[in-house]
Short mmCIF file of C-alpha atoms and ligand atoms in Angstrom, two decimals:
data_model
loop_
_atom_site.label_atom_id
_atom_site.label_comp_id
_atom_site.label_asym_id
_atom_site.label_seq_id
_atom_site.Cartn_x
_atom_site.Cartn_y
_atom_site.Cartn_z
CA VAL A 673 -3.63 66.46 27.84
CA ARG A 674 -3.39 65.80 31.53
CA GLY A 675 -0.08 66.56 33.20
CA GLY A 676 0.80 69.26 30.68
CA SER A 677 2.63 67.11 28.15
CA PRO A 678 2.14 68.17 24.55
CA GLY A 679 -0.28 66.05 22.57
CA ASP A 680 -2.40 66.21 19.51
CA ASP A 681 -5.89 66.82 20.90
CA LEU A 682 -6.33 70.20 19.16
CA ARG A 683 -5.28 68.94 15.70
CA GLY A 684 -7.72 70.18 13.08
CA ARG A 685 -8.90 73.00 15.34
CA HIS A 686 -8.41 76.72 14.70
CA VAL A 687 -7.99 78.81 17.83
CA VAL A 688 -7.71 82.57 18.21
CA VAL A 689 -5.85 84.01 21.19
CA SER A 690 -5.46 87.68 22.07
CA ALA A 691 -2.55 88.87 24.22
CA GLY A 692 -1.01 92.01 25.63
CA GLY A 693 -2.41 95.40 26.46
CA THR A 694 -3.90 97.89 24.03
CA ARG A 695 -2.78 101.52 23.79
CA GLU A 696 -5.10 104.42 23.20
CA TYR A 697 -3.29 107.35 21.67
CA LEU A 698 -3.68 110.94 22.82
CA ASP A 699 -1.29 112.36 20.24
CA PRO A 700 1.52 110.97 18.06
CA VAL A 701 3.77 110.22 21.05
CA ARG A 702 1.49 109.58 24.03
CA PHE A 703 -1.00 106.90 24.96
CA LEU A 704 -3.10 105.44 27.77
CA GLY A 705 -1.97 101.88 28.38
CA ASN A 706 -1.73 99.10 30.91
CA ARG A 707 0.88 96.73 32.27
CA SER A 708 -0.16 93.50 30.57
CA SER A 709 3.01 91.72 29.39
CA GLY A 710 1.27 89.33 27.01
CA ARG A 711 3.01 86.32 28.54
CA GLN A 712 -0.14 84.39 29.44
CA GLY A 713 -1.54 84.87 25.94
CA TYR A 714 1.75 83.80 24.37
CA ALA A 715 1.79 80.69 26.60
CA LEU A 716 -1.77 79.91 25.42
CA ALA A 717 -0.74 80.32 21.79
CA SER A 718 2.39 78.17 22.00
CA THR A 719 0.72 75.40 24.02
CA ALA A 720 -2.21 75.29 21.56
CA ALA A 721 0.26 74.98 18.67
CA ALA A 722 2.09 72.20 20.55
CA ARG A 723 -1.26 70.40 20.90
CA GLY A 724 -1.78 70.54 17.15
CA ALA A 725 -4.02 73.60 16.68
CA GLU A 726 -3.81 76.19 13.95
CA VAL A 727 -3.29 79.35 16.00
CA THR A 728 -3.96 83.02 15.26
CA LEU A 729 -2.38 85.22 17.94
CA VAL A 730 -3.57 88.81 18.07
CA ALA A 731 -0.80 90.61 19.95
CA ALA A 732 -1.21 94.10 21.37
CA ASN A 733 2.11 95.81 22.11
CA VAL A 734 3.92 92.68 23.24
CA SER A 735 7.72 92.57 23.23
CA LEU A 736 8.15 88.79 23.07
CA PRO A 737 9.40 86.65 20.18
CA ASP A 738 6.72 85.11 17.94
CA PRO A 739 5.84 81.60 19.16
CA ALA A 740 6.81 78.85 16.71
CA GLY A 741 4.12 77.77 14.28
CA VAL A 742 1.72 80.58 15.18
CA LYS A 743 0.25 83.29 12.93
CA VAL A 744 0.84 86.59 14.73
CA VAL A 745 -1.25 89.70 13.98
CA ARG A 746 0.12 92.82 15.67
CA VAL A 747 -2.27 95.54 16.83
CA ALA A 748 -2.03 98.67 18.97
CA THR A 749 -5.50 99.93 19.92
CA THR A 750 -8.66 98.19 21.12
CA ALA A 751 -10.36 99.04 17.81
CA GLU A 752 -7.54 97.30 15.91
CA LEU A 753 -7.66 94.33 18.28
CA ARG A 754 -11.42 94.05 17.75
CA ASP A 755 -11.02 94.12 13.96
CA ALA A 756 -8.27 91.46 14.04
CA VAL A 757 -10.17 89.16 16.41
CA LEU A 758 -13.47 89.48 14.52
CA ALA A 759 -11.67 88.85 11.21
CA ALA A 760 -10.27 85.57 12.57
CA THR A 761 -13.33 84.27 14.46
CA PRO A 762 -15.57 83.01 11.60
CA SER A 763 -13.32 79.95 11.21
CA ALA A 764 -12.41 79.63 14.91
CA ASP A 765 -13.31 76.68 17.12
CA ALA A 766 -12.18 78.64 20.17
CA VAL A 767 -11.48 82.27 20.99
CA VAL A 768 -9.48 83.03 24.13
CA MET A 769 -9.32 86.68 25.15
CA ALA A 770 -6.19 86.89 27.31
CA ALA A 771 -5.51 90.48 26.23
CA ALA A 772 -6.18 93.50 28.42
CA PRO A 773 -8.00 95.90 26.10
CA ALA A 774 -8.12 99.45 27.40
CA ASP A 775 -11.67 100.10 28.61
CA PHE A 776 -11.61 103.72 27.49
CA ARG A 777 -10.05 105.79 24.73
CA PRO A 778 -9.72 109.54 24.26
CA VAL A 779 -12.68 111.04 22.40
CA SER A 780 -10.25 112.48 19.89
CA VAL A 781 -6.60 111.88 18.97
CA SER A 782 -4.59 115.04 18.38
CA THR A 783 -2.62 114.87 15.13
CA ALA A 784 -0.05 117.27 16.59
CA LYS A 785 1.84 116.79 19.85
CA ILE A 786 -0.07 118.33 22.75
CA LYS A 787 1.96 121.29 24.15
CA LYS A 788 2.10 122.57 27.71
CA ALA A 789 0.25 125.80 28.43
CA ASP A 790 2.33 128.77 29.67
CA ASP A 791 -0.07 129.38 32.57
CA GLY A 792 0.63 126.00 34.20
CA THR A 793 -2.84 124.56 33.58
CA ALA A 794 -3.33 120.94 32.52
CA PRO A 795 -5.65 119.76 29.76
CA ALA A 796 -8.66 117.57 30.56
CA ILE A 797 -8.84 114.28 28.66
CA ASP A 798 -12.36 113.28 27.64
CA LEU A 799 -12.78 109.53 27.38
CA VAL A 800 -15.30 107.26 25.70
CA GLN A 801 -15.85 103.56 26.42
CA ASN A 802 -14.33 101.00 24.04
CA PRO A 803 -16.36 98.13 22.55
CA ASP A 804 -16.35 94.89 24.55
CA VAL A 805 -14.68 92.42 22.18
CA LEU A 806 -15.30 89.35 24.35
CA ALA A 807 -19.03 90.08 24.74
CA GLU A 808 -19.29 90.71 21.02
CA VAL A 809 -17.55 87.43 20.11
CA ALA A 810 -19.69 85.51 22.63
CA ALA A 811 -22.90 87.06 21.27
CA ASP A 812 -22.00 86.39 17.63
CA ARG A 813 -20.92 82.74 17.86
CA ALA A 814 -19.92 82.68 14.22
CA ARG A 815 -19.33 78.94 14.42
CA PRO A 816 -21.90 76.79 16.27
CA GLY A 817 -20.36 74.88 19.16
CA SER A 818 -17.33 77.16 19.31
CA VAL A 819 -15.89 77.95 22.73
CA VAL A 820 -15.34 81.49 24.02
CA VAL A 821 -13.01 82.14 26.95
CA GLY A 822 -12.36 85.31 28.93
CA PHE A 823 -9.77 86.24 31.54
CA ALA A 824 -10.39 88.44 34.56
CA ALA A 825 -8.24 89.79 37.36
CA GLU A 826 -10.50 90.50 40.30
CA THR A 827 -10.34 91.72 43.89
CA GLY A 828 -12.93 91.17 46.58
CA ASP A 829 -14.64 94.29 47.93
CA ASP A 830 -17.76 95.44 49.79
CA ALA A 831 -19.92 94.47 46.82
CA GLY A 832 -18.77 90.84 46.73
CA THR A 833 -16.04 88.21 46.81
CA VAL A 834 -13.67 87.52 43.93
CA LEU A 835 -15.80 84.56 42.85
CA GLU A 836 -19.06 86.52 43.08
CA HIS A 837 -17.64 89.27 40.87
CA ALA A 838 -16.28 86.63 38.50
CA ARG A 839 -19.60 84.76 38.23
CA ALA A 840 -21.39 88.01 37.45
CA LYS A 841 -18.77 88.84 34.80
CA LEU A 842 -19.05 85.38 33.21
CA ALA A 843 -22.82 85.85 32.90
CA ARG A 844 -22.54 89.44 31.68
CA LYS A 845 -20.02 88.55 28.97
CA GLY A 846 -21.87 85.41 27.86
CA CYS A 847 -18.63 83.42 27.51
CA ASP A 848 -18.28 79.69 28.22
CA LEU A 849 -15.27 79.91 30.52
CA LEU A 850 -13.75 82.69 32.60
CA VAL A 851 -10.21 82.30 33.93
CA VAL A 852 -10.07 84.27 37.16
CA ASN A 853 -6.98 85.61 38.90
CA ASP A 854 -7.38 86.80 42.47
CA VAL A 855 -5.20 89.92 42.56
CA SER A 856 -6.25 91.03 46.04
CA GLY A 857 -2.77 90.27 47.37
CA GLY A 858 -0.96 92.50 44.88
CA ALA A 859 -0.13 92.69 41.21
CA VAL A 860 0.81 89.63 39.14
CA PHE A 861 1.96 91.69 36.19
CA GLY A 862 5.10 90.39 34.53
CA SER A 863 5.28 87.43 36.90
CA PRO A 864 6.40 84.16 35.32
CA ASP A 865 3.77 82.29 37.35
CA ASN A 866 0.02 82.37 37.56
CA GLU A 867 -2.70 80.73 39.61
CA ALA A 868 -6.34 80.81 38.74
CA VAL A 869 -9.83 79.42 38.96
CA ILE A 870 -11.51 78.40 35.72
CA LEU A 871 -15.23 79.14 35.98
CA SER A 872 -17.69 77.66 33.54
CA ALA A 873 -21.25 78.66 32.73
CA GLU A 874 -22.24 75.12 33.69
CA GLY A 875 -20.31 72.88 36.04
CA GLU A 876 -17.91 73.23 38.89
CA PRO A 877 -15.01 75.69 39.00
CA VAL A 878 -11.56 74.19 38.45
CA VAL A 879 -8.78 75.46 40.71
CA VAL A 880 -5.40 75.62 38.97
CA PRO A 881 -2.68 75.84 41.61
CA ARG A 882 0.20 78.31 41.35
CA GLY A 883 2.44 77.24 38.49
CA THR A 884 3.83 78.40 35.18
CA LYS A 885 1.74 80.27 32.64
CA ALA A 886 2.24 77.28 30.34
CA ALA A 887 0.68 75.01 32.99
CA LEU A 888 -2.33 77.32 33.30
CA ALA A 889 -2.54 77.45 29.50
CA HIS A 890 -2.66 73.65 29.34
CA ALA A 891 -5.41 73.61 31.99
CA VAL A 892 -7.42 76.09 29.89
CA TRP A 893 -7.01 73.98 26.71
CA ASP A 894 -8.02 70.86 28.69
CA ARG A 895 -11.34 72.59 29.53
CA VAL A 896 -11.77 73.96 26.01
CA GLY A 897 -11.10 70.48 24.60
CA LEU A 898 -13.79 68.95 26.82
CA LEU A 899 -16.34 71.54 25.67
CA LEU A 900 -15.41 71.05 22.00
CA GLU A 901 -15.92 67.28 22.35
CA ASP A 902 -19.20 67.66 24.28
CA PRO A 903 -21.95 66.31 21.97
CA ASP A 904 -24.66 68.18 23.91
CA ARG A 905 -23.34 71.63 23.03
N1 LIG B 2109 -12.43 92.49 27.27
C1 LIG B 2109 -12.74 92.72 25.95
N2 LIG B 2109 -12.97 94.00 25.51
C2 LIG B 2109 -12.90 95.04 26.37
C3 LIG B 2109 -12.60 94.81 27.72
C4 LIG B 2109 -12.36 93.52 28.15
O1 LIG B 2109 -12.79 91.77 25.17
N3 LIG B 2109 -13.13 96.25 25.92
C5 LIG B 2109 -12.19 91.11 27.72
C6 LIG B 2109 -10.80 90.84 28.26
O2 LIG B 2109 -9.91 90.44 27.23
C7 LIG B 2109 -11.04 89.71 29.25
C8 LIG B 2109 -12.47 89.96 29.73
O3 LIG B 2109 -13.07 90.83 28.76
O4 LIG B 2109 -11.02 88.45 28.62
C9 LIG B 2109 -12.59 90.56 31.08
O5 LIG B 2109 -11.89 91.78 31.12
P1 LIG B 2109 -12.16 92.78 32.30
O6 LIG B 2109 -11.31 93.97 32.14
O7 LIG B 2109 -12.07 91.99 33.57
O8 LIG B 2109 -13.71 93.10 32.02
P2 LIG B 2109 -14.48 94.47 31.97
O9 LIG B 2109 -15.81 94.15 31.37
O10 LIG B 2109 -13.67 95.51 31.29
O11 LIG B 2109 -14.73 94.80 33.48
P3 LIG B 2109 -13.95 95.76 34.52
O12 LIG B 2109 -14.85 96.92 34.70
O13 LIG B 2109 -13.84 94.89 35.76
O14 LIG B 2109 -12.60 96.13 33.92
CA1 LIG B 2110 -11.55 96.16 31.87
#
């Protein structure tokens, strides 16, 4: 739907969207987390529903009201997010990973609250890497022709530009589209707006100018819709 007006082009499609940031618990009251608000994922879910899709929204620690007409599955950790996403993907035409899963989790979770030592020392926290849900979904491709989309916030550095890092990530993950935010200029967390470049494995990148998260969501579904209709895939 060009111009962002709601339509019906996703009718009959099932889409899975993840949103928010996962938490990895250290003990019953503490966790490692991140600042993802879940707003972009919620915008993706509500715009997909407005375009006629059946939507499963896997929400990690998001404090936003459930979007109308969307099935919401609430999760806390990356392991729970993985289980919920993989449970929904066999029937999915598209999976969009807008969530920020924690990359690491503590090796063990203490069942009792961790107490301070009297001698002023601090405990070390041993971490282990979490599974990569996006790479797993892209490798599985439960449904032939389904579309897998990732999100990435990148900065340029000595090793490469934002787009170079993003291209490498797209290839590494094996997804069809990667929505890239350039965060070199500062954080976008909690902002109502977003701007991005949508990279595809084949074809030219699409620049989405600064606008609402709903506008970016519509631009993503436009690209997903084109891939779903593509007879050569
Ligand atoms: N992602 C995922 N599972 C993870 C980490 C990330 O599915 N354990 C997904 C995110 O939801 C996002 C995409 O992968 O769609 C890119 O996330 P990003 O954090 O940029 O990728 P990483 O591989 O974790 O790379 P980095 O080292 O830059 O954090
Ligand atoms: Ca990461």
